[in-house]
PDB file of C-alpha atoms in Angstrom:
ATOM      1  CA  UNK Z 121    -118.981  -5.358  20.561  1.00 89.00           C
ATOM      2  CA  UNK Z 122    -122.473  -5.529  19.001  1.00 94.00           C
ATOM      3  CA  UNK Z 123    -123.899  -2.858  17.831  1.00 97.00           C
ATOM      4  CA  UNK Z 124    -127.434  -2.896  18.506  1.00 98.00           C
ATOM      5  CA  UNK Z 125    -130.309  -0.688  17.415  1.00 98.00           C
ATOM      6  CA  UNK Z 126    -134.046  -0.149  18.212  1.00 98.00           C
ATOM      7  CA  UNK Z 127    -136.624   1.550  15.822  1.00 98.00           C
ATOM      8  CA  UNK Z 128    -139.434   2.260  17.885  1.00 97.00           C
ATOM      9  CA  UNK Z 129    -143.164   2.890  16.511  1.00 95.00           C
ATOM     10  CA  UNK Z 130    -146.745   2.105  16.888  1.00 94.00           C
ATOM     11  CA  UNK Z 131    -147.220   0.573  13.205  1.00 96.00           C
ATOM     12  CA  UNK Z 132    -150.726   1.056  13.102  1.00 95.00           C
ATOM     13  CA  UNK Z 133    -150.642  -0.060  10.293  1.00 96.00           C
ATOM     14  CA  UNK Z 134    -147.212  -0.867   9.045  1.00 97.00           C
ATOM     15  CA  UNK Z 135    -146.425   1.011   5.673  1.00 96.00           C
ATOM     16  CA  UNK Z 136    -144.012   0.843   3.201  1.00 96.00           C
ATOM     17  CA  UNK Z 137    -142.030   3.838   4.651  1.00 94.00           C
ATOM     18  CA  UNK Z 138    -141.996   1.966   8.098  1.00 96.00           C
ATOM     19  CA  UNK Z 139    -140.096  -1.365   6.199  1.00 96.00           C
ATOM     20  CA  UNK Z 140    -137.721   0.780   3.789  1.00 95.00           C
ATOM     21  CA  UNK Z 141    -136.537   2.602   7.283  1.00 96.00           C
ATOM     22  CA  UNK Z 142    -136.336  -0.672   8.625  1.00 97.00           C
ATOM     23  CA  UNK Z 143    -133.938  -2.615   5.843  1.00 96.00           C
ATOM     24  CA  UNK Z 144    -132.120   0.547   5.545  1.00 96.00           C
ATOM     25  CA  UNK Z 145    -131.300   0.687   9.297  1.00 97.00           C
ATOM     26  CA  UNK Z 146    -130.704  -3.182   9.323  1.00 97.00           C
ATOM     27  CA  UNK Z 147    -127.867  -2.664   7.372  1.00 96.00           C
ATOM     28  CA  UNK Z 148    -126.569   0.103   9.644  1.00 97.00           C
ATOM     29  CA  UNK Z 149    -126.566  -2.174  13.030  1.00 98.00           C
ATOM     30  CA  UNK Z 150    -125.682  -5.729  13.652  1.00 98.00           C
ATOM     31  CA  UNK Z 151    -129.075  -6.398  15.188  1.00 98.00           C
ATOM     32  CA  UNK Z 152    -132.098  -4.113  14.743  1.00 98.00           C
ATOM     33  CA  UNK Z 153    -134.743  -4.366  17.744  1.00 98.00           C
ATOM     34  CA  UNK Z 154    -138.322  -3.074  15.950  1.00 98.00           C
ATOM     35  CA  UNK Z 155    -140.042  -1.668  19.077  1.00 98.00           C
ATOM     36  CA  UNK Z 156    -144.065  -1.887  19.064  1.00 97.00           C
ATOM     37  CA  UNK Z 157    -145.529   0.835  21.597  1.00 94.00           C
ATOM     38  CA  UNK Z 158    -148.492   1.328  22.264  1.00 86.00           C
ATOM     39  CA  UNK Z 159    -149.658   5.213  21.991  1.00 75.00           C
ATOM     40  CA  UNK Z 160    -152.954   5.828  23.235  1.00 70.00           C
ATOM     41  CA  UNK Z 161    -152.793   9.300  21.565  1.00 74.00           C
ATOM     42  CA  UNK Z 162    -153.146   8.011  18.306  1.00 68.00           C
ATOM     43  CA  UNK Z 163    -156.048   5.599  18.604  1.00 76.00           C
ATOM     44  CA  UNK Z 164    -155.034   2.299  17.776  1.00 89.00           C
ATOM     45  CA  UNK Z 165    -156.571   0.657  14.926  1.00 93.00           C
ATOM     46  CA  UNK Z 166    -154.780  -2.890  16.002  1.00 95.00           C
ATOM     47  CA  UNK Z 167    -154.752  -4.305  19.569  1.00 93.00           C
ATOM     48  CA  UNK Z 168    -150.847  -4.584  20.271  1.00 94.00           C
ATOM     49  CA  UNK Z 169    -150.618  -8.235  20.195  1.00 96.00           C
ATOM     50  CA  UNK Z 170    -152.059  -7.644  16.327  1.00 96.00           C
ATOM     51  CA  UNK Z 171    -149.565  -5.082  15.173  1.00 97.00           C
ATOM     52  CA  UNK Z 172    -146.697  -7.223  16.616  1.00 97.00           C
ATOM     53  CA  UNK Z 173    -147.481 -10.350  14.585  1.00 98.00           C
ATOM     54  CA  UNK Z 174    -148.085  -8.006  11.774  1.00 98.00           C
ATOM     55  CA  UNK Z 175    -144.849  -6.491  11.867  1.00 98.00           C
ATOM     56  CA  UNK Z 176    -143.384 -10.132  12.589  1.00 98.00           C
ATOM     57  CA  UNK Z 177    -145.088 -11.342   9.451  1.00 98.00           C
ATOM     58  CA  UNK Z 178    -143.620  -8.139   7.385  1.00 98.00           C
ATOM     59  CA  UNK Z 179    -140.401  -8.094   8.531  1.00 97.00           C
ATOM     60  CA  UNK Z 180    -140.370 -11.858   8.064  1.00 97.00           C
ATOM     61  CA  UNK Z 181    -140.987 -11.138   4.297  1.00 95.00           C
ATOM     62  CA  UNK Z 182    -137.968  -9.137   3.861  1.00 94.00           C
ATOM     63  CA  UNK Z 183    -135.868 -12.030   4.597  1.00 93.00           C
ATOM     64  CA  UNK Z 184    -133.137 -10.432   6.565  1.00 94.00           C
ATOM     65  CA  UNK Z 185    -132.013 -12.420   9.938  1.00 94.00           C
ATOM     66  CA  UNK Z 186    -130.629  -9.493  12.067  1.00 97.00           C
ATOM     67  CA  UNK Z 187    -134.100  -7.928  12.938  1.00 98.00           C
ATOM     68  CA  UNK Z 188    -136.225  -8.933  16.049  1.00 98.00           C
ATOM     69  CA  UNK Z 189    -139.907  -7.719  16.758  1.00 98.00           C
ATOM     70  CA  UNK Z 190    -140.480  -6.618  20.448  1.00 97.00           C
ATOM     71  CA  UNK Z 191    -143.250  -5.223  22.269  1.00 97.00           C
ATOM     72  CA  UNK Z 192    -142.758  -2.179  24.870  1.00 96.00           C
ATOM     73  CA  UNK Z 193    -144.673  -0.113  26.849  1.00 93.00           C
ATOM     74  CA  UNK Z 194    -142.188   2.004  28.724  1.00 93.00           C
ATOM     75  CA  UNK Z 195    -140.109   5.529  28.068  1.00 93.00           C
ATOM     76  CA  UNK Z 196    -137.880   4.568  24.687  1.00 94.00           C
ATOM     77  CA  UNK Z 197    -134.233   4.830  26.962  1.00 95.00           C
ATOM     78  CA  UNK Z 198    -135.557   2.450  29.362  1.00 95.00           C
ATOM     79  CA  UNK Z 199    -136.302  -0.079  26.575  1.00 96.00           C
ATOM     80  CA  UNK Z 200    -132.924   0.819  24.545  1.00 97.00           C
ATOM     81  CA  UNK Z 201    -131.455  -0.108  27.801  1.00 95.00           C
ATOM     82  CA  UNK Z 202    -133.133  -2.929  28.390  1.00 96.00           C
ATOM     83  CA  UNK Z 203    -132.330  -4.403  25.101  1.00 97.00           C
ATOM     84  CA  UNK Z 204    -128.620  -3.045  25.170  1.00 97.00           C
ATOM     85  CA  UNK Z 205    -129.270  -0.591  22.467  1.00 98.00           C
ATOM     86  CA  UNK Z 206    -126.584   2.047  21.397  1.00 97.00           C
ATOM     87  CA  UNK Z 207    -128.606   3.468  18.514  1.00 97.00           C
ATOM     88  CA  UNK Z 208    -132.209   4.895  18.052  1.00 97.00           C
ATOM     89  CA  UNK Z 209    -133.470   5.096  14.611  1.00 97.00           C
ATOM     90  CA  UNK Z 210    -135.957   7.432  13.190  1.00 95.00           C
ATOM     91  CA  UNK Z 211    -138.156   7.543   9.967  1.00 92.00           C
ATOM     92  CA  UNK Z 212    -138.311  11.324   9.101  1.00 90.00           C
ATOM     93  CA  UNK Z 213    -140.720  12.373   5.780  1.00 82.00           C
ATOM     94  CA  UNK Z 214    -140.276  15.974   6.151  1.00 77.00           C
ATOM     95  CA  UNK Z 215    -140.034  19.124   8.456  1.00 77.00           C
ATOM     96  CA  UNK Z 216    -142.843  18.576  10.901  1.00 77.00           C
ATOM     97  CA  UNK Z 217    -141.284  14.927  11.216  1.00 79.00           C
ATOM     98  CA  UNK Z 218    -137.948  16.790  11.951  1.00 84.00           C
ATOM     99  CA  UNK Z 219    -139.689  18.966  14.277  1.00 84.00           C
ATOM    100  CA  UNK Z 220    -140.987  16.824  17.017  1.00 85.00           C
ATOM    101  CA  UNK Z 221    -137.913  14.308  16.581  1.00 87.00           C
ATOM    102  CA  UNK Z 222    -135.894  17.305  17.406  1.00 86.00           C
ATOM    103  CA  UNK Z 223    -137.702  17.939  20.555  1.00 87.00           C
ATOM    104  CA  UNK Z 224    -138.274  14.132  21.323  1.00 87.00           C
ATOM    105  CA  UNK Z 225    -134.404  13.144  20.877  1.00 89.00           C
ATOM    106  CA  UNK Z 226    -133.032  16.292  23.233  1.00 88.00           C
ATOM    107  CA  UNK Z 227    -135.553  14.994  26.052  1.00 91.00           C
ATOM    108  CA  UNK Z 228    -134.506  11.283  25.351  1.00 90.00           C
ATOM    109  CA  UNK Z 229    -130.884  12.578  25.596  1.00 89.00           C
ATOM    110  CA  UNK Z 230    -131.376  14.085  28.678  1.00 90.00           C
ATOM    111  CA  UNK Z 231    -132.935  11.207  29.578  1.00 90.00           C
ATOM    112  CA  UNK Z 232    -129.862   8.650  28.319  1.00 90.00           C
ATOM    113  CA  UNK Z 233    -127.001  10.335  27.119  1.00 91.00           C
ATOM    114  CA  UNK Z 234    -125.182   6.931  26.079  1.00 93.00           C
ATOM    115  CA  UNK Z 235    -127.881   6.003  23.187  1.00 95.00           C
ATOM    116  CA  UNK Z 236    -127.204   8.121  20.128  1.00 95.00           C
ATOM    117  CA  UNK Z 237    -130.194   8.936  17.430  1.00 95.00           C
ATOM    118  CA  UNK Z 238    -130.074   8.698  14.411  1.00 95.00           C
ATOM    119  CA  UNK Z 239    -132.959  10.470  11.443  1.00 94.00           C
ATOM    120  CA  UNK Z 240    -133.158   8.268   8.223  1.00 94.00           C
ATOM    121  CA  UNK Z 241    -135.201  10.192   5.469  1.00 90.00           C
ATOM    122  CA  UNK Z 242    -137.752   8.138   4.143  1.00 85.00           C
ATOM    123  CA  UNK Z 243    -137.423   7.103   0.230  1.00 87.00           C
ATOM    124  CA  UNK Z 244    -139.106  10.487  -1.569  1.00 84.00           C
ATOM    125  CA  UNK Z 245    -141.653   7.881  -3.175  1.00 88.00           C
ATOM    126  CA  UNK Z 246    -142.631   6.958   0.287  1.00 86.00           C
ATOM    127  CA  UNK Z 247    -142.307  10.244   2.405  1.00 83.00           C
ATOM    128  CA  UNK Z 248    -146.055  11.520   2.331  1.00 84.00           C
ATOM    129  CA  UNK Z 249    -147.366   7.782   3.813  1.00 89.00           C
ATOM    130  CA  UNK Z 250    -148.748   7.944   7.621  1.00 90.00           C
ATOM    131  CA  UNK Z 251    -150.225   5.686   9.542  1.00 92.00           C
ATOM    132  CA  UNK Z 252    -153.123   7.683  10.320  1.00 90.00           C
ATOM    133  CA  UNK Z 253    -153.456   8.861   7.174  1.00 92.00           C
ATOM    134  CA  UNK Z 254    -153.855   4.786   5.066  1.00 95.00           C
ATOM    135  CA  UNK Z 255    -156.347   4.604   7.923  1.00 94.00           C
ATOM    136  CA  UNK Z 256    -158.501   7.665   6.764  1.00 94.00           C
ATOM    137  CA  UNK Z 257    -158.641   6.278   3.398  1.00 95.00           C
ATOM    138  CA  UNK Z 258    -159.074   3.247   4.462  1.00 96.00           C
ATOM    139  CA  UNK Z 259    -161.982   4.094   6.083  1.00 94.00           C
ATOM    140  CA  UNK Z 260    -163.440   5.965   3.735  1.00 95.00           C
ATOM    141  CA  UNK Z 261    -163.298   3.286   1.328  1.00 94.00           C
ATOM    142  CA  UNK Z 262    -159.926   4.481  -0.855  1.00 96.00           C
ATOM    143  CA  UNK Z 263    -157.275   2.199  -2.025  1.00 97.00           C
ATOM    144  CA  UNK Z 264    -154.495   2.144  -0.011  1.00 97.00           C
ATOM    145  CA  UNK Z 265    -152.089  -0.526  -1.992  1.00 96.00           C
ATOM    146  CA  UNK Z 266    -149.971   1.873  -3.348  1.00 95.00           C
ATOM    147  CA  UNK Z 267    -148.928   2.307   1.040  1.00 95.00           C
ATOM    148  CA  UNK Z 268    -148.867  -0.790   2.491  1.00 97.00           C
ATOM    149  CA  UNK Z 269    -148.032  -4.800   1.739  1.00 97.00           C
ATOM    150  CA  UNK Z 270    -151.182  -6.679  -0.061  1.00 97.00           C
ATOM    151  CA  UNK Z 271    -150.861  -8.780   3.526  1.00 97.00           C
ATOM    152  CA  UNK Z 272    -151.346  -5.153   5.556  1.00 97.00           C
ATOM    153  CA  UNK Z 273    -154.213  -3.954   3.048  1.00 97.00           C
ATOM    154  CA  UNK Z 274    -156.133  -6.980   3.822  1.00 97.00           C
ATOM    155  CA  UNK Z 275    -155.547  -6.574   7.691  1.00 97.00           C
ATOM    156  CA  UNK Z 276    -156.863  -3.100   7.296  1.00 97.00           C
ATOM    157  CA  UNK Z 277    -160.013  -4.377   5.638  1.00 96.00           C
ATOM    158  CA  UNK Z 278    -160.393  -7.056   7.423  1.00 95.00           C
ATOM    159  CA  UNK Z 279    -160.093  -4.264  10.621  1.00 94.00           C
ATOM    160  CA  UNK Z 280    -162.922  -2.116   9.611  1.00 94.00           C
ATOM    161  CA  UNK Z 281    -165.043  -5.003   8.123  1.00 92.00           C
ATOM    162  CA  UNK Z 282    -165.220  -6.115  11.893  1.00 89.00           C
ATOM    163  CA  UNK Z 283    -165.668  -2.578  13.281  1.00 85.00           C
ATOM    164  CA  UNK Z 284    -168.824  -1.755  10.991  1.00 80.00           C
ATOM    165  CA  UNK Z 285    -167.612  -1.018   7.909  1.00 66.00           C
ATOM    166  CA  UNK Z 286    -166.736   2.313   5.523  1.00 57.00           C
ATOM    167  CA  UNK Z 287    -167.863   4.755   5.420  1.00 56.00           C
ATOM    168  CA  UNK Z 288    -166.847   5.186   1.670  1.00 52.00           C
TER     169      UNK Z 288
END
């Protein structure tokens, strides 16, 4: 039987921590589902249809065939189910990471008890990157291509070019 596995996340932008998780959990599944949610929470910098071709584009680069790009909007189990997931993967970087995961994976097993998480620690070079955090810089005008892809650093330019510029 196929073992399949979804990493879920906004990617807003994609970082390096997002693609080492994601070619380390590749290698852990026979197919790896990369699930792009939208969370209205964390004010999207991308429109969805944007971060999925990014991540398409990214994931593309790494040259492994047993990874598929998907869009959601629905509770994780119902999309694990709906793409006959056994495994959720997680990107932790540190204790509030472990935190909220903690919380988050008790609901989801109440939730689903037949999909089984599992917490992948983040290289130590890339643990302090966040999403939210290359877009501060970014918007100040710092350099953020020591966290994401040359391809993602332009996207992010090219993002707040067309929103008005820095504010750096």
């Amino acid at each position: 039987m196929e073992r399949v596995g979804v990493y879920p996340g906004t990617f807003d932008p994609i970082t390096l921590g997002h693609m080492d998780i994601i070619a380390r959990g590749a290698r852990l599944v026979d197919r790896l589902i990369i699930g792009v949610t939208t969370n209205i929470a964390k004010s999207p910098m991308f429109a969805d249809p944007e971060r999925i071709d990014m991540v398409k584009r990214e994931v593309a680069a790494l040259g492994v065939t047993n990874i598929e790009v998907v869009g959601f909007n629905s509770l994780l189990m119902d999309f694990a189910d709906s793409q006959g997931a056994s495994v959720v993967i997680r990107g932790i970087r540190g204790v509030t990471d472990f935190e909220y995961e903690y919380q988050l994976t008790g609901m989801n097993r109440q939730l689903n008890s037949r999909v089984e998480t599992i917490f992948l620690m983040a290289d130590v070079s890339l643990q302090p990157i966040a999403s939210r955090l290359v877009k501060e810089i970014a918007l100040y005008g710092g350099d953020i291509s020591k966290f994401v892809t040359p391809t993602v650093c332009a996207d992010v330019l090219a993002q707040i070019a067309k929103a008005g510029g820095s504010h750096g």
